[in-house]
Coordinates of C-alpha atoms in Angstrom, one line a residue:
M1 CA 112.0 102.6 97.3
G2 CA 113.6 104.6 100.1
A3 CA 115.7 103.0 102.9
W4 CA 113.0 103.5 105.5
A5 CA 110.3 102.1 103.3
G6 CA 112.5 99.1 102.5
R7 CA 113.1 98.3 106.2
T8 CA 109.4 98.7 107.0
L9 CA 108.6 96.2 104.2
L10 CA 111.2 93.8 105.6
L11 CA 109.6 94.0 109.1
L12 CA 106.2 93.3 107.6
L13 CA 107.6 90.2 105.8
L14 CA 109.1 89.0 109.0
V15 CA 105.8 89.5 110.9
R16 CA 104.0 87.3 108.4
T17 CA 106.5 84.4 108.5
A18 CA 107.9 84.4 112.0
A19 CA 105.1 83.7 114.4
P20 CA 102.8 80.6 114.4
Q21 CA 99.8 81.3 112.2
G22 CA 96.3 79.8 112.3
R23 CA 96.6 78.1 115.7
Q24 CA 93.6 76.0 116.5
T25 CA 94.4 75.6 120.3
R26 CA 94.2 78.3 122.9
S27 CA 97.9 78.9 122.9
H28 CA 99.4 82.4 123.1
T29 CA 102.7 83.9 122.0
L30 CA 104.9 86.9 122.9
H31 CA 107.6 87.7 120.3
Y32 CA 109.8 90.5 119.3
L33 CA 111.2 91.3 115.9
F34 CA 114.4 93.3 115.6
V35 CA 116.1 94.7 112.5
C36 CA 119.6 96.2 112.3
A37 CA 120.8 97.7 109.0
S38 CA 124.4 98.9 108.7
E39 CA 124.9 102.4 107.3
P40 CA 128.7 102.9 106.9
E41 CA 128.2 106.6 105.9
R42 CA 126.2 107.3 109.1
G43 CA 128.3 105.4 111.6
L44 CA 125.9 103.6 113.9
P45 CA 123.5 101.0 112.4
F46 CA 119.8 101.6 112.0
F47 CA 117.7 99.7 114.6
E48 CA 114.0 99.0 114.9
A49 CA 111.9 96.7 117.1
L50 CA 108.3 95.5 117.1
G51 CA 106.6 93.5 119.8
Y52 CA 103.6 91.2 119.4
V53 CA 101.2 89.4 121.7
D54 CA 99.8 86.6 119.5
D55 CA 99.4 88.4 116.2
Q56 CA 98.7 91.9 117.7
L57 CA 101.4 94.6 117.4
F58 CA 101.5 96.3 120.8
V59 CA 104.8 98.1 121.0
S60 CA 107.4 99.6 118.7
Y61 CA 110.9 101.1 119.3
N62 CA 113.6 102.7 117.1
H63 CA 117.1 104.1 117.6
E64 CA 115.9 107.7 117.0
S65 CA 113.1 107.9 119.6
R66 CA 114.9 105.5 122.0
R67 CA 111.6 104.8 123.8
A68 CA 108.8 102.2 123.6
E69 CA 105.6 103.4 121.9
P70 CA 102.2 101.8 122.4
R71 CA 100.7 100.4 119.2
A72 CA 97.4 98.9 120.4
Q73 CA 94.4 100.5 122.2
W74 CA 94.1 97.6 124.6
I75 CA 97.5 98.3 126.1
G76 CA 97.9 102.0 125.5
G77 CA 95.1 103.0 128.0
R78 CA 95.6 100.3 130.6
T79 CA 99.3 100.5 131.4
S80 CA 101.2 102.7 133.8
S81 CA 104.1 105.0 132.9
R82 CA 106.3 102.6 134.9
L83 CA 105.6 99.7 132.5
W84 CA 106.5 101.8 129.5
L85 CA 109.7 103.0 131.2
Q86 CA 110.6 99.3 131.9
L87 CA 109.8 98.4 128.3
S88 CA 112.0 101.3 127.0
Q89 CA 114.9 100.3 129.2
S90 CA 114.5 96.6 128.1
L91 CA 114.4 97.5 124.4
K92 CA 117.4 99.8 124.8
G93 CA 119.3 96.9 126.2
W94 CA 118.2 94.7 123.3
E95 CA 119.4 97.4 120.9
H96 CA 122.9 97.5 122.4
M97 CA 123.2 93.7 122.5
F98 CA 122.0 93.1 118.9
I99 CA 124.2 95.9 117.5
V100 CA 127.2 94.2 119.1
D101 CA 126.0 90.9 117.7
F102 CA 125.6 92.5 114.3
W103 CA 129.2 93.8 114.3
T104 CA 130.4 90.4 115.4
I105 CA 128.7 88.6 112.5
M106 CA 129.9 91.2 110.0
D107 CA 133.5 90.9 111.3
N108 CA 133.3 87.1 110.9
H109 CA 132.2 87.6 107.3
N110 CA 134.7 90.4 106.6
H111 CA 131.7 92.6 105.8
S112 CA 132.6 95.6 107.9
K113 CA 132.5 98.1 105.1
E114 CA 129.4 97.1 103.2
S115 CA 125.7 97.6 104.0
H116 CA 124.0 94.5 105.5
T117 CA 121.0 93.6 107.6
L118 CA 120.5 91.5 110.7
Q119 CA 117.0 90.2 111.6
V120 CA 116.3 88.7 115.0
I121 CA 113.1 87.0 116.3
L122 CA 112.8 85.9 119.9
G123 CA 109.9 85.0 122.1
C124 CA 107.9 82.3 123.7
E125 CA 104.7 80.3 123.2
V126 CA 102.5 79.1 126.1
Q127 CA 100.2 76.2 125.3
E128 CA 96.8 75.5 126.8
D129 CA 98.4 73.0 129.3
N130 CA 100.9 75.8 130.4
S131 CA 103.8 74.1 128.7
T132 CA 106.2 76.6 127.0
R133 CA 108.4 76.8 124.0
G134 CA 111.0 79.5 123.4
F135 CA 112.6 80.6 120.1
W136 CA 115.6 82.8 119.4
K137 CA 116.7 83.1 115.8
Y138 CA 119.1 85.3 113.8
G139 CA 118.9 86.0 110.1
Y140 CA 121.6 87.7 108.1
D141 CA 121.0 89.5 104.8
G142 CA 117.6 87.8 104.5
Q143 CA 118.9 84.2 105.1
D144 CA 118.7 81.9 108.2
H145 CA 121.9 82.2 110.2
L146 CA 121.9 81.1 113.8
D147 CA 119.3 79.4 116.1
F148 CA 119.7 79.3 119.9
R149 CA 118.7 76.0 121.6
P150 CA 117.9 76.6 125.3
E151 CA 117.8 72.9 126.2
T152 CA 121.4 72.4 125.3
L153 CA 122.7 76.0 125.7
D154 CA 124.3 76.0 122.2
W155 CA 123.7 77.5 118.7
R156 CA 122.7 75.7 115.5
A157 CA 124.4 77.2 112.4
A158 CA 122.1 77.4 109.4
D159 CA 125.0 77.7 107.0
P160 CA 128.8 77.1 107.1
A161 CA 129.4 80.9 107.1
A162 CA 127.8 81.1 110.6
H163 CA 130.1 78.5 112.1
A164 CA 132.7 81.0 113.4
T165 CA 130.1 83.0 115.2
K166 CA 128.5 79.8 116.6
L167 CA 131.8 78.8 118.2
E168 CA 132.4 82.3 119.6
W169 CA 128.9 82.6 121.2
E170 CA 129.0 79.1 122.7
G171 CA 132.0 80.3 124.7
H172 CA 129.7 82.9 126.4
K173 CA 128.4 80.5 129.1
I174 CA 126.8 83.2 131.3
R175 CA 125.0 84.9 128.4
N176 CA 123.6 81.6 127.1
K177 CA 122.2 80.8 130.6
Q178 CA 120.6 84.3 130.6
N179 CA 119.1 83.6 127.2
K180 CA 117.6 80.4 128.5
A181 CA 116.2 82.1 131.6
Y182 CA 114.5 84.7 129.5
L183 CA 112.9 82.2 127.1
E184 CA 111.7 79.8 129.8
R185 CA 110.9 82.2 132.7
D186 CA 110.8 85.9 132.0
C187 CA 109.1 85.7 128.6
P188 CA 106.1 83.6 129.8
E189 CA 105.7 85.8 132.8
Q190 CA 105.6 88.9 130.6
L191 CA 103.1 87.2 128.3
Q192 CA 100.7 86.4 131.1
R193 CA 100.9 90.1 132.2
F194 CA 100.1 91.3 128.7
L195 CA 97.2 88.8 128.4
E196 CA 95.7 90.2 131.6
L197 CA 95.9 93.7 130.2
G198 CA 94.3 92.6 126.9
R199 CA 91.5 90.6 128.6
G200 CA 88.3 91.4 126.8
F201 CA 90.0 92.1 123.5
L202 CA 92.6 89.5 122.8
D203 CA 90.2 86.7 123.9
Q204 CA 87.2 88.1 122.1
P205 CA 86.9 87.2 118.4
V206 CA 85.5 89.8 116.0
P207 CA 83.6 88.2 113.0
P208 CA 84.4 89.4 109.5
L209 CA 82.2 91.5 107.2
V210 CA 82.1 89.6 103.9
K211 CA 81.2 90.9 100.4
V212 CA 82.0 89.8 96.8
T213 CA 82.8 92.3 94.1
H214 CA 83.7 91.8 90.4
H215 CA 85.7 93.4 87.7
V216 CA 85.4 92.6 84.0
A217 CA 88.3 92.8 81.5
A218 CA 88.9 91.0 78.2
M219 CA 85.7 89.0 78.5
V220 CA 86.8 87.5 81.9
T221 CA 85.3 88.3 85.2
T222 CA 87.5 88.5 88.3
L223 CA 85.5 87.8 91.5
R224 CA 87.0 89.2 94.7
C225 CA 85.8 88.0 98.0
Q226 CA 86.6 90.4 100.8
A227 CA 86.6 89.7 104.6
L228 CA 86.9 93.0 106.5
S229 CA 87.7 94.0 110.1
F230 CA 88.0 90.6 111.8
Y231 CA 90.1 89.2 114.7
P232 CA 92.0 87.0 115.2
Q233 CA 94.0 86.6 112.1
N234 CA 93.3 82.9 111.3
I235 CA 90.6 82.7 108.7
T236 CA 89.7 80.3 105.9
M237 CA 88.4 81.7 102.5
R238 CA 87.7 79.4 99.6
W239 CA 85.6 79.3 96.5
L240 CA 82.8 76.9 95.6
K241 CA 81.6 76.2 92.0
D242 CA 78.0 74.9 91.9
K243 CA 78.3 74.4 95.7
Q244 CA 81.3 72.2 95.3
P245 CA 84.8 73.2 96.5
L246 CA 87.4 74.0 93.9
D247 CA 90.7 72.2 93.8
A248 CA 93.5 74.1 95.5
K249 CA 95.2 74.9 92.2
E250 CA 92.0 76.4 91.0
G251 CA 91.2 78.4 94.1
G252 CA 92.8 81.6 92.9
Q253 CA 94.9 84.1 94.8
K254 CA 94.4 85.1 98.5
D255 CA 96.0 87.0 101.3
V256 CA 95.5 88.4 104.8
L257 CA 96.8 91.8 105.9
P258 CA 96.7 93.9 109.1
N259 CA 94.4 96.9 109.2
G260 CA 96.6 98.8 111.7
D261 CA 93.8 99.0 114.3
G262 CA 94.2 95.4 115.7
T263 CA 91.9 93.8 113.1
Y264 CA 92.6 92.2 109.8
Q265 CA 91.3 92.1 106.3
G266 CA 91.5 89.2 103.8
W267 CA 90.7 88.6 100.2
A268 CA 90.4 85.8 97.7
A269 CA 90.3 86.5 94.0
L270 CA 89.1 84.1 91.2
A271 CA 88.9 84.5 87.4
V272 CA 85.7 83.1 86.0
P273 CA 84.1 83.1 82.5
L274 CA 81.9 86.1 81.7
G275 CA 78.2 85.3 82.5
E276 CA 78.9 82.4 84.9
E277 CA 79.4 84.6 88.0
Q278 CA 76.4 83.2 89.8
R279 CA 77.8 79.7 89.8
Y280 CA 80.6 80.7 92.2
T281 CA 80.2 81.2 96.0
C282 CA 82.8 82.4 98.5
L283 CA 82.9 80.3 101.8
V284 CA 84.4 82.0 104.9
E285 CA 85.2 80.3 108.2
H286 CA 86.4 82.2 111.2
P287 CA 86.4 81.8 115.1
G288 CA 84.0 84.8 115.3
L289 CA 81.4 83.0 113.2
N290 CA 78.9 80.5 114.7
Q291 CA 78.8 78.7 111.3
P292 CA 80.5 79.2 107.9
L293 CA 79.4 82.2 105.9
T294 CA 78.7 82.2 102.2
A295 CA 78.5 85.2 99.8
N296 CA 77.8 85.6 96.1
W297 CA 78.3 88.5 93.8
E298 CA 75.0 90.4 93.6
P299 CA 74.6 92.9 90.8
S300 CA 73.6 96.3 92.1
P301 CA 70.4 97.9 90.8
S302 CA 72.5 100.3 88.7
S303 CA 74.4 97.4 87.2
A304 CA 71.2 95.6 86.5
L305 CA 69.8 98.7 84.8
V306 CA 72.9 99.0 82.7
I307 CA 72.7 95.4 81.8
G308 CA 69.0 95.8 80.9
V309 CA 69.6 98.9 78.8
S310 CA 72.5 97.3 77.1
S311 CA 70.4 94.2 76.3
G312 CA 67.6 96.4 75.1
I313 CA 69.9 98.3 72.8
T314 CA 71.3 95.1 71.5
V315 CA 67.8 93.8 70.7
C316 CA 66.9 97.0 69.0
V317 CA 70.1 97.0 66.9
I318 CA 69.3 93.4 65.8
I319 CA 65.7 94.2 64.9
F320 CA 66.9 97.3 63.0
F321 CA 69.4 95.4 60.9
T322 CA 67.0 92.6 60.4
G323 CA 64.4 95.1 59.1
I324 CA 67.0 96.6 56.7
L325 CA 68.0 93.1 55.4
F326 CA 64.3 92.2 55.0
R327 CA 63.5 95.4 53.0
T328 CA 66.6 94.9 50.8
F329 CA 65.6 91.3 50.1
R330 CA 62.1 92.4 49.1
K331 CA 63.4 95.1 46.8
R332 CA 65.7 92.6 45.2
Q333 CA 62.8 90.2 44.7
A334 CA 60.6 93.0 43.2
S335 CA 63.5 94.0 40.8
S336 CA 64.1 90.5 39.6
G337 CA 60.3 90.0 39.0
A338 CA 60.2 93.2 36.9
I339 CA 63.2 92.0 34.8
R340 CA 61.6 88.7 34.2
D341 CA 58.4 90.4 33.1
Y342 CA 60.3 92.7 30.8
V343 CA 62.2 89.8 29.2
L344 CA 59.1 87.7 28.7
A345 CA 57.3 90.7 27.1
R346 CA 60.1 91.1 24.5
C347 CA 59.9 87.4 23.7
E348 CA 56.3 87.7 23.0

């Protein structure tokens, strides 16, 4: 795997674990993900940033382009060049600050000559009652490192190795007050602005298209329930057997992934005995559905034809071999009768 592909995978993993998932209330979030990767042979570290409103990627930035790029249709066509200039300037500022932070952490670990990574997530959540919550976290080499606490203007060290950086940053009183102001004032204001731009899309759920496919190998059928092109991300997919929910440990594998166009796709796979496919049903629940949706695997006409032909061939083969066995048995009976007649004739 190349360096760029590895960093992209790291960003995707951060996306799936950083922000609150499956929220049932009408809360909204704005958060940014930043990744710095040291490259001693190239001098300056690699830097990349992604911005999200709720679970929708809307902006990206890297140290090569040095400008904000729209990543969602709802914002790309509704914003002025001034907004993108402001976003670019803001992300350039974040880049400079986090590279300095990166060097500080590496120096405190005596890691200045090796390759390492810094991951940062910062943003805010606005609840339905307009209460807010800010978050600002650092990860170093894939492990939790430091967590800013705006209510006390200090840092929580996730491991002893982060203690030196914690003490150093807590001495930056002005910066910590600026961090608090961003989380509690600037970030919620930006979120409200983006929500206005995304009105009609971010608040409009898109129901999933659901289908069940199957694959047969080694006398076992794998049923795969697919939910396609839905929004928002939170979705429930589970299997029923004879209309009864399966236990969690029997529920099979499942996952939800972004499509890249603002919608998502999900799947749930389950291994079942061959010939028992019709006993299993996929149950899907999503905010875009008025009621839960169920789907079963339905053999296509071509599959049914193949099954019918295969069954017919099997029956013909059985009849053919049965006929051969019957004729062989009759011949043996006739031969034994002739031998008995011959023996009896000689006795006479």
